[in-house]
Amino acid sequence: MNLSVATGGPARRTLRFALLLWMASAPAASYAVTNYTITLAHPEQHLVEVQIILPEGPAQRELQLPVWNALYQVRDFAKYLNWVRAKDRAGRPLTMHALTSSRWQITGADAGALVEYQIFVDSPGPFGAQFNSHHAFFNLGQLLMYPVEVRSSPMVVRFNKVPEGWRIATPLTSMPEGRFGADNYDQLVDSPVEIGDFKESDFDEGGAHYRVIVDAEAADYDMAKIDGMLRKIVAAATSWIDDRPFDNYMFLYHFPRGLAGGGMEHSYSTAIAVHADVPLQAPEVLESVTAHEFFHLWNVKRIRPRTLEPVDYTRENYTRALWFSEGCTSTAADIIELRAGLLDERHFERQLASAIAELERRPAHLTQSAEESSLDAWLEGDAYYRRPERSISYYNKGELLGVALDLAVREASHGRASLREVFQWMNQNYAKKDRFFPDSDGVREAAEAVTHADLGWFFVKYVAGTDEIPWDDFLRGVGLRLIEGRNTLADAGFVASRNFDGPMVASVTAGSEAERAGLQTGDTILEINGKTAGDEFSQEISQLSAGDTITVKVKGRRGGDRELKWKVGSRDEILYELRDVDHLTAEQQARRSAWLKGEAQIPQETNPH
Ligand SMILES: [Zn+2]
């Protein structure tokens, strides 16, 4: 086997692993190391086989396969498990008793045990696990069970039957004999693995080493451009937060044709997938996802809400803090892009105005708070929940709250502090002290510490409450105001979301022509105006004008194809634009320029830490 192993784990863990390996091979080793072997068994059938060697210990053990990992959604990975069995060291079968659909109990394991199972992995994207003839990408939490009693003990993983010519890239710590180590299960499943014939690059910046792994068609990207973008982002981010809590970091990119989108943050890496057209035709999308995921290494991975720890892999982990952990990560990403020269004032203000419009257009902004939206993250997989009448996005409102908090902090501190000082304070007082912050109260604590002012009103009204954000009040300090406009849009009268068979109707507007024509929630759209409803379906819909006739072929929930025809209606959409206030003062201009740099206007004499 031609297996060239390439990794980039944090160097400070290497020594510990060298020691651990020695202990594991010593005859009377008492160190409880769990060993995993992942066999790339059948690429055509997307099947991998996992073997877990449990060290000696209690006679009775429990093993759990997570029901979620990475994405805040219960995905019940056990549904992909084909079979599981356990043996003792001598090869005699041990009883493996299912306790739930995702948990098993083994008896007679006192001298150690061998657990084997086969699992189907064919979920693409940075949150998934996939094995096919092209590559393997693993979110390990989707395929590795953990021994419940030793979840916080060291784990070692190796890969078997790696096809000729494929290499392994992962932020896990590299060990001899092609093995990889993690201090515990949480760290193991916080480390994505790419196995295949990928391209790679690396660079040093500010004392750290960065590796870039790209699995895509060579014609779809330019590695030198990606490196150039990354250098700017990592330099701007580390200087903005004034910290670099790692020596090695890995960017893992996939640029697939067809459905893609998203990134997944990890402590020492990120996995990002964007459509193949993005790197060359819309690099700003790649820049924005990358800046967001990179900043997550602080915000959410290290500046971490108390409610997400310890991770409970058996059920939903409810937190009110995603407006901050996700939304304010986007606020920070914009600041990083501004500082890196990847975003200018005009585009930044245009994005801000359109984010305000996005929130305003959702009637649920008056019924669901940013904290409630965070709690309800677990419902987001459902199209009915995602309707504008039911929910807002904690990304959208959270990003806006980050902007508003930045402006409020500047106002309350008379320009002496900004969102930067809030993040630096949380990094110093929580992340660096290995403490988790108490959700919104922790953000308030930081904002009040750097302003020496009471900011309770902000959190009561806009974070826990659903008060309209008075943008002109917040923006006045930087000399801007919000101009409202209307745009008349074609409206087909329904909302659809992607489903396995094609777009499925999630809701039909009451009183619309679509409703009169007989379109029903749950209908699957097969054709629009004679064309198969595929990936370009939303584009097809967006090109319709009011008054056009739309002909749709649908399949009902109980089967039976119907052809429906109706006239496209119209609706008014709210639009915003940011403009200078009348009589812009020098003071407003000075504060705006500090705001656009993400810096305090007046440097603090004493460090806020
Ligand atoms: Zn995020």
Coordinates of C-alpha atoms and ligand atoms in Angstrom, one line a residue:
M1 CA 0.0 0.0 0.0
N2 CA 1.3 3.4 -0.9
L3 CA 0.1 5.4 2.1
S4 CA 1.7 8.7 2.5
V5 CA 0.4 10.2 5.6
A6 CA 0.1 14.0 6.0
T7 CA -1.2 15.7 9.1
G8 CA -1.0 18.9 11.0
G9 CA -2.0 18.5 14.6
P10 CA -1.0 20.8 17.4
A11 CA 2.7 20.2 18.1
R12 CA 2.3 20.4 21.8
R13 CA 0.3 17.1 21.8
T14 CA 2.9 15.1 20.0
L15 CA 5.0 14.3 23.1
R16 CA 2.1 13.1 25.0
F17 CA 1.2 10.7 22.2
A18 CA 4.7 9.4 21.9
L19 CA 4.5 8.4 25.5
L20 CA 1.0 7.1 25.2
L21 CA 2.0 4.8 22.3
W22 CA 4.8 3.4 24.3
M23 CA 2.5 2.7 27.2
A24 CA -0.1 1.1 25.0
S25 CA 2.5 -1.4 23.7
A26 CA 3.9 -2.2 27.2
P27 CA 2.5 -5.5 28.4
A28 CA 0.9 -4.3 31.7
A29 CA -0.4 -1.0 30.3
S30 CA -3.1 0.4 32.5
Y31 CA -3.7 3.5 30.5
A32 CA -7.2 3.1 29.0
V33 CA -6.7 3.8 25.3
T34 CA -9.6 3.1 23.0
N35 CA -8.3 1.9 19.6
Y36 CA -10.4 2.3 16.4
T37 CA -9.7 0.8 13.0
I38 CA -11.8 2.2 10.1
T39 CA -11.7 -0.1 7.1
L40 CA -12.6 1.5 3.8
A41 CA -14.4 -1.7 2.8
H42 CA -16.8 -1.1 -0.2
P43 CA -16.7 2.3 -1.9
E44 CA -19.4 1.4 -4.4
Q45 CA -21.8 0.6 -1.6
H46 CA -20.5 3.4 0.7
L47 CA -19.8 0.9 3.4
V48 CA -17.1 1.2 6.1
E49 CA -16.3 -1.2 8.8
V50 CA -15.3 -0.1 12.2
Q51 CA -13.4 -2.2 14.8
I52 CA -13.1 -0.9 18.4
I53 CA -10.6 -2.4 20.8
L54 CA -11.7 -1.8 24.3
P55 CA -9.0 -2.1 26.9
E56 CA -9.5 -4.2 30.0
G57 CA -11.8 -2.7 32.6
P58 CA -15.3 -3.3 33.9
A59 CA -17.2 -6.4 32.8
Q60 CA -20.2 -4.3 31.7
R61 CA -19.6 -1.5 29.2
E62 CA -21.9 0.8 27.3
L63 CA -21.2 2.1 23.8
Q64 CA -23.0 5.0 22.3
L65 CA -23.3 6.2 18.7
P66 CA -24.0 10.0 18.6
V67 CA -27.5 11.1 17.4
W68 CA -25.9 14.4 16.4
N69 CA -22.5 16.0 15.8
A70 CA -21.4 19.1 14.0
L71 CA -24.7 20.3 12.8
Y72 CA -27.2 21.3 15.5
Q73 CA -29.7 18.7 14.3
V74 CA -30.6 15.3 15.6
R75 CA -29.7 13.0 12.7
D76 CA -29.8 9.6 14.4
F77 CA -26.7 8.1 12.7
A78 CA -27.7 4.7 14.0
K79 CA -30.1 4.4 11.1
Y80 CA -27.1 3.8 8.8
L81 CA -25.7 0.9 11.0
N82 CA -26.1 -2.5 9.3
W83 CA -24.9 -4.8 12.0
V84 CA -22.8 -4.8 15.2
R85 CA -21.2 -7.6 17.2
A86 CA -18.8 -8.0 20.2
K87 CA -16.1 -10.6 21.0
D88 CA -13.8 -11.2 23.9
R89 CA -10.0 -11.2 23.5
A90 CA -10.1 -14.9 22.6
G91 CA -12.7 -14.4 19.9
R92 CA -15.7 -15.7 21.8
P93 CA -18.9 -13.8 21.1
L94 CA -20.1 -11.5 23.9
T95 CA -23.7 -10.5 24.5
M96 CA -24.4 -7.1 23.0
H97 CA -27.7 -5.8 24.2
A98 CA -29.4 -2.8 22.6
L99 CA -30.5 -0.2 25.2
T100 CA -31.8 2.4 22.8
S101 CA -31.5 2.7 19.0
S102 CA -28.1 4.3 19.5
R103 CA -26.7 2.6 22.7
W104 CA -25.5 -0.9 23.5
Q105 CA -24.5 -2.8 26.6
I106 CA -21.7 -5.5 26.5
T107 CA -21.3 -8.0 29.3
G108 CA -18.2 -10.1 30.0
A109 CA -15.7 -7.4 28.8
D110 CA -13.5 -7.4 31.9
A111 CA -10.4 -8.6 30.0
G112 CA -11.1 -6.2 27.1
A113 CA -13.4 -6.6 24.1
L114 CA -13.5 -6.2 20.4
V115 CA -16.6 -4.5 18.9
E116 CA -17.2 -4.6 15.1
Y117 CA -19.8 -3.0 13.0
Q118 CA -20.6 -2.0 9.4
I119 CA -22.0 1.5 8.7
F120 CA -23.3 3.2 5.5
V121 CA -21.8 6.6 4.9
D122 CA -23.0 8.6 2.0
S123 CA -23.8 12.1 3.3
P124 CA -21.9 14.8 1.4
G125 CA -20.8 18.1 2.8
P126 CA -18.8 19.4 5.8
F127 CA -21.2 18.0 8.4
G128 CA -21.5 14.5 6.9
A129 CA -19.5 11.4 6.3
Q130 CA -19.0 10.0 2.8
F131 CA -17.1 7.2 1.2
N132 CA -17.2 6.5 -2.5
S133 CA -14.7 5.7 -5.3
H134 CA -13.6 9.3 -5.5
H135 CA -12.7 10.0 -1.8
A136 CA -13.7 9.6 1.8
F137 CA -14.6 12.5 4.0
F138 CA -15.5 11.7 7.6
N139 CA -17.2 13.7 10.3
L140 CA -16.1 10.9 12.7
G141 CA -19.0 11.5 15.1
Q142 CA -21.2 10.1 12.4
L143 CA -19.5 6.7 12.4
L144 CA -17.6 6.1 15.6
M145 CA -19.3 4.8 18.7
Y146 CA -17.7 5.8 22.0
P147 CA -17.3 3.7 25.2
V148 CA -19.4 5.7 27.6
E149 CA -17.1 5.3 30.7
V150 CA -13.9 6.4 28.9
R151 CA -15.2 9.1 26.6
S152 CA -12.6 11.5 28.1
S153 CA -9.7 9.1 27.8
P154 CA -7.2 9.1 24.9
M155 CA -8.4 7.6 21.6
V156 CA -6.3 6.3 18.7
V157 CA -7.6 5.7 15.1
R158 CA -6.1 4.1 12.0
F159 CA -7.4 3.6 8.5
N160 CA -7.3 0.3 6.7
K161 CA -7.6 -0.6 3.0
V162 CA -6.8 2.9 1.9
P163 CA -6.8 2.7 -1.9
E164 CA -3.5 3.1 -3.7
G165 CA -2.6 6.7 -4.4
W166 CA -4.9 8.1 -1.7
R167 CA -3.5 10.2 1.2
I168 CA -4.9 11.2 4.5
A169 CA -5.4 14.7 5.7
T170 CA -6.6 15.5 9.2
P171 CA -5.8 17.9 12.1
L172 CA -5.5 14.8 14.4
T173 CA -2.1 14.2 15.9
S174 CA 0.0 12.0 13.7
M175 CA 1.5 8.9 15.4
P176 CA 3.8 6.2 14.1
E177 CA 2.5 3.4 11.9
G178 CA -0.1 5.6 10.2
R179 CA -2.1 6.1 13.4
F180 CA -3.7 9.3 14.7
G181 CA -4.4 10.3 18.2
A182 CA -6.8 12.5 20.2
D183 CA -6.9 13.3 23.9
N184 CA -10.5 12.2 24.1
Y185 CA -13.6 11.5 22.1
D186 CA -14.7 15.1 21.8
Q187 CA -11.4 16.0 20.2
L188 CA -11.5 13.0 18.0
V189 CA -14.9 13.9 16.5
D190 CA -13.9 17.6 16.3
S191 CA -11.3 16.5 13.7
P192 CA -12.5 16.0 10.1
V193 CA -10.7 13.5 7.9
E194 CA -10.2 13.7 4.1
I195 CA -8.8 10.6 2.4
G196 CA -8.2 10.8 -1.4
D197 CA -6.1 12.2 -4.1
F198 CA -6.4 15.8 -3.1
K199 CA -4.3 18.9 -3.9
E200 CA -2.5 20.7 -1.1
S201 CA -0.6 23.7 -0.2
D202 CA 0.8 25.3 3.0
F203 CA 2.1 28.5 4.3
D204 CA 3.4 30.1 7.5
E205 CA 1.8 33.3 8.8
G206 CA 2.4 35.0 12.1
G207 CA 4.3 32.1 13.6
A208 CA 1.7 29.4 12.7
H209 CA 1.7 26.8 10.0
Y210 CA -1.4 26.5 7.8
R211 CA -2.3 23.6 5.5
V212 CA -4.8 23.9 2.7
I213 CA -6.4 20.8 1.3
V214 CA -8.5 21.0 -1.8
D215 CA -10.6 18.3 -3.3
A216 CA -12.0 19.7 -6.6
E217 CA -11.6 19.9 -10.3
A218 CA -8.3 21.7 -11.1
A219 CA -10.0 24.1 -13.5
D220 CA -12.4 25.3 -10.8
Y221 CA -9.9 27.1 -8.5
D222 CA -6.5 28.8 -8.3
M223 CA -4.5 27.5 -5.3
A224 CA -2.3 30.6 -5.3
K225 CA -5.4 32.8 -5.0
I226 CA -6.8 30.7 -2.2
D227 CA -3.5 30.9 -0.3
G228 CA -3.4 34.7 -0.9
M229 CA -7.0 35.1 0.5
L230 CA -6.2 32.9 3.5
R231 CA -3.0 34.8 4.4
K232 CA -5.1 38.0 4.6
I233 CA -7.9 36.4 6.6
V234 CA -5.7 34.7 9.2
A235 CA -3.5 37.7 9.7
A236 CA -6.5 40.1 10.1
A237 CA -8.3 37.7 12.5
T238 CA -5.4 36.9 14.8
S239 CA -4.5 40.6 15.0
W240 CA -8.1 41.7 15.6
I241 CA -8.6 39.3 18.6
D242 CA -4.9 39.6 19.5
D243 CA -4.4 35.9 20.0
R244 CA -3.3 32.7 18.2
P245 CA -4.1 29.7 20.3
F246 CA -2.7 27.1 17.9
D247 CA 0.5 26.3 16.0
N248 CA -1.1 24.4 13.2
Y249 CA -4.4 24.9 11.4
M250 CA -6.0 23.1 8.4
F251 CA -8.4 24.4 5.8
L252 CA -10.3 21.6 4.0
Y253 CA -12.1 22.6 0.9
H254 CA -14.5 20.8 -1.5
F255 CA -15.9 22.5 -4.6
P256 CA -18.5 20.1 -5.9
R257 CA -20.8 20.6 -8.8
G258 CA -24.4 20.6 -7.8
L259 CA -25.7 21.1 -4.3
A260 CA -23.1 22.4 -1.9
G261 CA -22.8 25.1 0.7
G262 CA -21.6 25.4 4.1
G263 CA -18.7 25.2 6.4
M264 CA -18.1 23.4 9.7
E265 CA -15.8 24.9 12.3
H266 CA -13.4 22.9 14.4
S267 CA -10.8 23.8 16.9
Y268 CA -7.8 23.3 14.7
S269 CA -9.4 23.1 11.2
T270 CA -12.5 23.9 9.2
A271 CA -14.2 21.9 6.4
I272 CA -15.9 24.1 3.8
A273 CA -17.9 23.2 0.7
V274 CA -19.0 25.7 -1.9
H275 CA -20.3 25.2 -5.4
A276 CA -17.6 24.7 -8.1
D277 CA -18.4 28.1 -9.7
V278 CA -17.7 30.0 -6.5
P279 CA -13.9 30.2 -6.2
L280 CA -13.4 31.8 -9.5
Q281 CA -16.7 33.5 -10.2
A282 CA -17.8 34.6 -6.8
P283 CA -14.7 34.6 -4.6
E284 CA -16.5 36.9 -2.1
V285 CA -18.6 34.0 -1.0
L286 CA -15.6 31.8 -0.3
E287 CA -14.0 34.7 1.6
S288 CA -17.0 35.2 3.7
V289 CA -17.5 31.5 4.6
T290 CA -13.8 31.2 5.3
A291 CA -13.6 34.2 7.6
H292 CA -16.7 33.0 9.5
E293 CA -15.4 29.4 10.0
F294 CA -11.9 30.6 10.9
F295 CA -13.2 33.1 13.6
H296 CA -15.2 30.2 15.1
L297 CA -11.9 28.7 16.4
W298 CA -12.3 31.4 19.0
N299 CA -16.0 32.1 19.1
V300 CA -17.9 28.8 19.9
K301 CA -14.8 26.5 20.0
R302 CA -12.9 28.3 22.8
I303 CA -15.2 31.2 23.7
R304 CA -17.8 28.6 24.4
P305 CA -21.3 28.8 25.9
R306 CA -21.8 26.8 29.1
T307 CA -24.9 25.3 27.7
L308 CA -23.0 23.4 25.0
E309 CA -20.7 21.7 27.6
P310 CA -20.3 18.9 28.2
V311 CA -21.6 17.8 24.8
D312 CA -24.5 15.4 25.1
Y313 CA -24.4 13.2 22.0
T314 CA -27.7 11.4 23.0
R315 CA -30.1 14.3 22.5
E316 CA -30.6 18.0 21.6
N317 CA -28.2 20.4 23.4
Y318 CA -30.3 23.5 24.1
T319 CA -28.5 26.8 24.1
R320 CA -29.8 30.4 24.0
A321 CA -26.4 31.6 22.8
L322 CA -26.3 30.8 19.1
W323 CA -27.3 34.4 18.2
F324 CA -23.8 35.2 19.6
S325 CA -21.9 32.1 18.8
E326 CA -23.1 32.0 15.1
G327 CA -24.5 35.5 14.4
C328 CA -21.8 37.6 16.0
T329 CA -19.2 35.3 14.4
S330 CA -20.6 36.7 11.1
T331 CA -20.3 40.2 12.5
A332 CA -16.7 39.5 13.4
A333 CA -16.1 37.9 9.9
D334 CA -17.2 41.1 8.2
I335 CA -14.8 43.2 10.4
I336 CA -12.0 40.8 9.6
E337 CA -12.8 41.1 5.9
L338 CA -12.9 44.9 6.2
R339 CA -9.5 44.9 7.9
A340 CA -8.1 42.4 5.4
G341 CA -9.1 44.6 2.5
L342 CA -11.5 42.0 1.1
L343 CA -14.6 44.1 1.8
D344 CA -15.0 47.9 1.3
E345 CA -17.3 50.4 3.1
R346 CA -19.9 50.4 0.2
H347 CA -20.3 46.7 0.1
F348 CA -20.3 46.4 3.9
E349 CA -23.1 48.9 4.2
R350 CA -25.1 47.3 1.4
Q351 CA -24.8 43.9 3.1
L352 CA -25.9 45.5 6.4
A353 CA -29.0 47.1 4.8
S354 CA -30.0 43.8 3.2
A355 CA -29.5 41.9 6.4
I356 CA -31.9 44.4 8.1
A357 CA -34.4 43.9 5.3
E358 CA -34.1 40.1 5.7
L359 CA -35.1 40.3 9.3
E360 CA -37.9 42.8 8.7
R361 CA -39.4 40.7 6.0
R362 CA -40.0 37.8 8.5
P363 CA -43.1 38.5 10.5
A364 CA -41.7 36.2 13.1
H365 CA -39.2 38.9 14.2
L366 CA -42.0 40.2 16.3
T367 CA -42.8 36.8 17.9
Q368 CA -39.5 34.9 18.2
S369 CA -36.5 36.4 20.0
A370 CA -32.9 35.8 19.1
E371 CA -32.6 33.6 22.2
E372 CA -35.6 31.5 21.2
S373 CA -34.4 31.1 17.7
S374 CA -31.1 29.8 19.2
L375 CA -33.1 27.2 21.3
D376 CA -35.1 26.2 18.3
A377 CA -32.0 25.5 16.1
W378 CA -32.9 21.9 16.4
L379 CA -36.1 22.4 14.4
E380 CA -34.4 24.0 11.4
G381 CA -34.4 20.9 9.3
D382 CA -38.1 21.4 8.9
A383 CA -39.5 23.5 6.1
Y384 CA -42.7 24.4 8.0
Y385 CA -40.6 25.7 10.9
R386 CA -38.4 27.8 8.5
R387 CA -41.4 29.8 7.2
P388 CA -41.0 33.5 7.7
E389 CA -44.2 33.5 9.9
R390 CA -42.7 31.0 12.2
S391 CA -39.1 31.7 12.7
I392 CA -36.2 34.1 12.3
S393 CA -32.6 33.1 11.7
Y394 CA -30.2 33.4 14.6
Y395 CA -27.5 33.9 12.0
N396 CA -29.3 36.9 10.6
K397 CA -30.5 38.5 13.8
G398 CA -27.4 37.5 15.6
E399 CA -25.2 39.2 13.0
L400 CA -27.3 42.4 13.3
L401 CA -27.2 42.2 17.1
G402 CA -23.4 42.1 16.8
V403 CA -23.4 45.3 14.8
A404 CA -25.9 46.9 17.2
L405 CA -23.9 45.8 20.2
D406 CA -20.7 47.2 18.6
L407 CA -22.4 50.6 18.1
A408 CA -24.0 50.5 21.6
V409 CA -20.6 49.8 23.2
R410 CA -19.0 52.6 21.3
E411 CA -21.7 55.0 22.4
A412 CA -21.7 53.9 26.1
S413 CA -17.9 54.0 26.3
H414 CA -17.6 57.3 24.3
G415 CA -15.5 55.6 21.7
R416 CA -13.2 53.9 24.1
A417 CA -14.4 50.3 23.4
S418 CA -15.9 48.3 20.6
L419 CA -17.0 44.8 19.8
R420 CA -13.3 44.0 19.5
E421 CA -12.8 44.7 23.3
V422 CA -15.9 42.6 24.1
F423 CA -14.5 39.6 22.2
Q424 CA -11.0 40.1 23.7
W425 CA -12.5 40.4 27.2
M426 CA -14.4 37.1 26.7
N427 CA -11.3 35.4 25.3
Q428 CA -9.2 36.5 28.2
N429 CA -11.8 35.9 30.9
Y430 CA -13.4 32.7 29.6
A431 CA -11.4 30.9 26.9
K432 CA -8.0 31.5 28.4
K433 CA -9.2 30.5 31.8
D434 CA -10.9 27.3 30.5
R435 CA -14.2 28.6 31.6
F436 CA -17.5 28.5 29.6
F437 CA -19.6 31.7 29.5
P438 CA -23.2 31.8 30.8
D439 CA -24.8 32.4 27.4
S440 CA -26.3 36.0 26.9
D441 CA -25.4 36.9 30.5
G442 CA -21.7 36.3 29.7
V443 CA -21.9 38.6 26.7
R444 CA -23.6 41.3 28.8
E445 CA -21.0 40.9 31.5
A446 CA -18.2 41.5 28.9
A447 CA -19.9 44.4 27.3
E448 CA -20.5 46.1 30.6
A449 CA -16.9 45.4 31.8
V450 CA -15.4 47.2 28.7
T451 CA -17.9 50.1 28.9
H452 CA -18.4 50.5 32.6
A453 CA -22.0 51.0 31.8
D454 CA -25.3 49.2 32.3
L455 CA -26.3 47.6 29.0
G456 CA -29.2 45.5 30.5
W457 CA -31.7 47.3 28.2
F458 CA -30.0 46.0 25.1
F459 CA -30.2 42.4 26.2
V460 CA -33.7 42.7 27.6
K461 CA -35.2 44.4 24.5
Y462 CA -33.3 42.9 21.6
V463 CA -31.7 39.6 22.7
A464 CA -34.3 38.1 25.0
G465 CA -37.1 40.3 23.6
T466 CA -38.6 41.1 20.2
D467 CA -38.5 44.9 20.2
E468 CA -37.8 46.4 16.8
I469 CA -34.2 47.5 16.6
P470 CA -34.3 51.4 16.3
W471 CA -31.5 51.5 13.6
D472 CA -31.4 55.2 13.3
D473 CA -30.6 55.5 17.0
F474 CA -27.8 53.0 16.8
L475 CA -26.4 54.3 13.5
R476 CA -26.5 58.0 14.4
G477 CA -23.1 57.8 16.2
V478 CA -21.4 56.8 12.9
G479 CA -23.4 59.3 10.9
L480 CA -25.7 56.9 9.0
R481 CA -29.5 56.5 8.7
L482 CA -31.7 53.9 7.2
I483 CA -33.9 54.7 4.2
E484 CA -36.9 52.5 3.6
G485 CA -38.2 51.6 0.1
R486 CA -40.5 49.1 -1.6
N487 CA -40.0 46.8 -4.4
T488 CA -42.8 44.9 -6.2
L489 CA -42.0 41.3 -6.7
A490 CA -43.5 38.5 -8.7
D491 CA -45.0 36.0 -6.3
A492 CA -45.9 32.5 -7.4
G493 CA -47.9 32.0 -4.2
F494 CA -46.0 29.2 -2.6
V495 CA -42.8 28.3 -0.8
A496 CA -40.9 25.1 -1.7
S497 CA -37.9 23.5 -0.2
R498 CA -35.6 20.8 -1.6
N499 CA -36.5 17.3 -1.0
F500 CA -35.1 14.0 -2.3
D501 CA -37.6 13.7 -5.2
G502 CA -37.5 17.4 -6.0
P503 CA -38.8 20.6 -4.5
M504 CA -41.6 20.1 -2.1
V505 CA -44.3 22.7 -1.3
A506 CA -43.7 23.8 2.3
S507 CA -46.6 26.4 2.3
V508 CA -49.2 27.9 0.0
T509 CA -50.1 31.6 0.5
A510 CA -53.7 31.9 1.8
G511 CA -55.9 33.5 -0.8
S512 CA -53.3 33.2 -3.6
E513 CA -53.9 32.0 -7.2
A514 CA -51.8 29.0 -6.4
E515 CA -54.2 28.0 -3.6
R516 CA -57.2 28.5 -5.9
A517 CA -55.5 26.3 -8.6
G518 CA -55.3 23.5 -6.0
L519 CA -51.6 23.5 -5.0
Q520 CA -51.2 21.8 -1.6
T521 CA -48.6 21.7 1.1
G522 CA -46.6 18.5 0.7
D523 CA -47.0 18.3 -3.1
T524 CA -43.7 17.5 -4.8
I525 CA -43.0 19.6 -7.9
L526 CA -42.0 17.5 -10.9
E527 CA -42.1 20.1 -13.7
I528 CA -42.4 23.9 -14.0
N529 CA -43.5 25.2 -17.4
G530 CA -42.5 21.9 -19.1
K531 CA -39.0 21.7 -17.5
T532 CA -38.0 19.2 -14.9
A533 CA -37.8 20.8 -11.5
G534 CA -34.2 20.3 -10.6
D535 CA -31.4 22.3 -9.0
E536 CA -32.3 25.4 -11.0
F537 CA -35.8 25.3 -9.7
S538 CA -35.6 28.5 -7.5
Q539 CA -33.9 30.4 -10.4
E540 CA -36.8 29.2 -12.7
I541 CA -39.3 30.7 -10.2
S542 CA -37.4 33.9 -9.7
Q543 CA -37.5 34.6 -13.4
L544 CA -41.3 34.7 -13.5
S545 CA -43.0 38.1 -13.8
A546 CA -46.4 39.1 -12.3
G547 CA -49.1 38.1 -14.7
D548 CA -47.2 35.2 -16.3
T549 CA -49.0 31.9 -16.4
I550 CA -47.2 29.1 -14.5
T551 CA -47.9 25.5 -15.3
V552 CA -46.8 23.0 -12.7
K553 CA -46.8 19.3 -12.7
V554 CA -47.0 17.9 -9.1
K555 CA -47.2 14.6 -7.3
G556 CA -49.5 14.6 -4.3
R557 CA -48.7 13.1 -0.9
R558 CA -50.9 10.1 -1.7
G559 CA -49.5 9.8 -5.2
G560 CA -51.2 10.7 -8.4
D561 CA -49.8 13.4 -10.7
R562 CA -51.7 16.6 -11.3
E563 CA -51.2 19.5 -13.7
L564 CA -52.0 22.9 -12.3
K565 CA -52.1 26.3 -13.9
W566 CA -52.4 29.8 -12.5
K567 CA -51.4 33.4 -12.9
V568 CA -48.3 34.7 -11.0
G569 CA -49.3 37.4 -8.5
S570 CA -47.2 40.1 -7.0
R571 CA -46.3 41.4 -3.5
D572 CA -44.4 44.3 -2.0
E573 CA -41.1 43.7 -0.5
I574 CA -39.4 46.1 1.9
L575 CA -35.9 47.4 0.9
Y576 CA -33.3 49.4 2.8
E577 CA -30.4 51.6 2.0
L578 CA -27.9 53.3 4.4
R579 CA -27.2 56.9 3.7
D580 CA -25.2 59.6 5.5
V581 CA -27.2 61.7 7.9
D582 CA -27.7 65.4 7.0
H583 CA -24.8 67.6 8.3
L584 CA -22.4 64.8 9.0
T585 CA -20.0 65.9 11.7
A586 CA -16.3 65.3 12.1
E587 CA -17.0 63.4 15.2
Q588 CA -19.4 61.1 13.4
Q589 CA -16.9 60.6 10.6
A590 CA -14.1 59.7 13.1
R591 CA -16.3 57.2 14.8
R592 CA -17.4 55.7 11.5
S593 CA -13.8 55.3 10.4
A594 CA -13.0 53.5 13.7
W595 CA -16.1 51.3 13.3
L596 CA -15.1 50.2 9.8
K597 CA -11.7 49.2 11.1
G598 CA -13.3 47.3 14.0
E599 CA -11.3 49.3 16.5
A600 CA -12.1 51.6 19.4
Q601 CA -12.0 55.2 18.4
I602 CA -9.9 56.3 21.4
P603 CA -7.3 53.7 22.4
Q604 CA -7.7 52.7 26.0
E605 CA -4.9 53.8 28.3
T606 CA -5.4 50.7 30.5
N607 CA -5.8 47.3 28.9
P608 CA -9.5 46.2 29.2
H609 CA -8.4 42.6 30.1
Ligands
ZN1 ZN -21.0 29.2 12.0

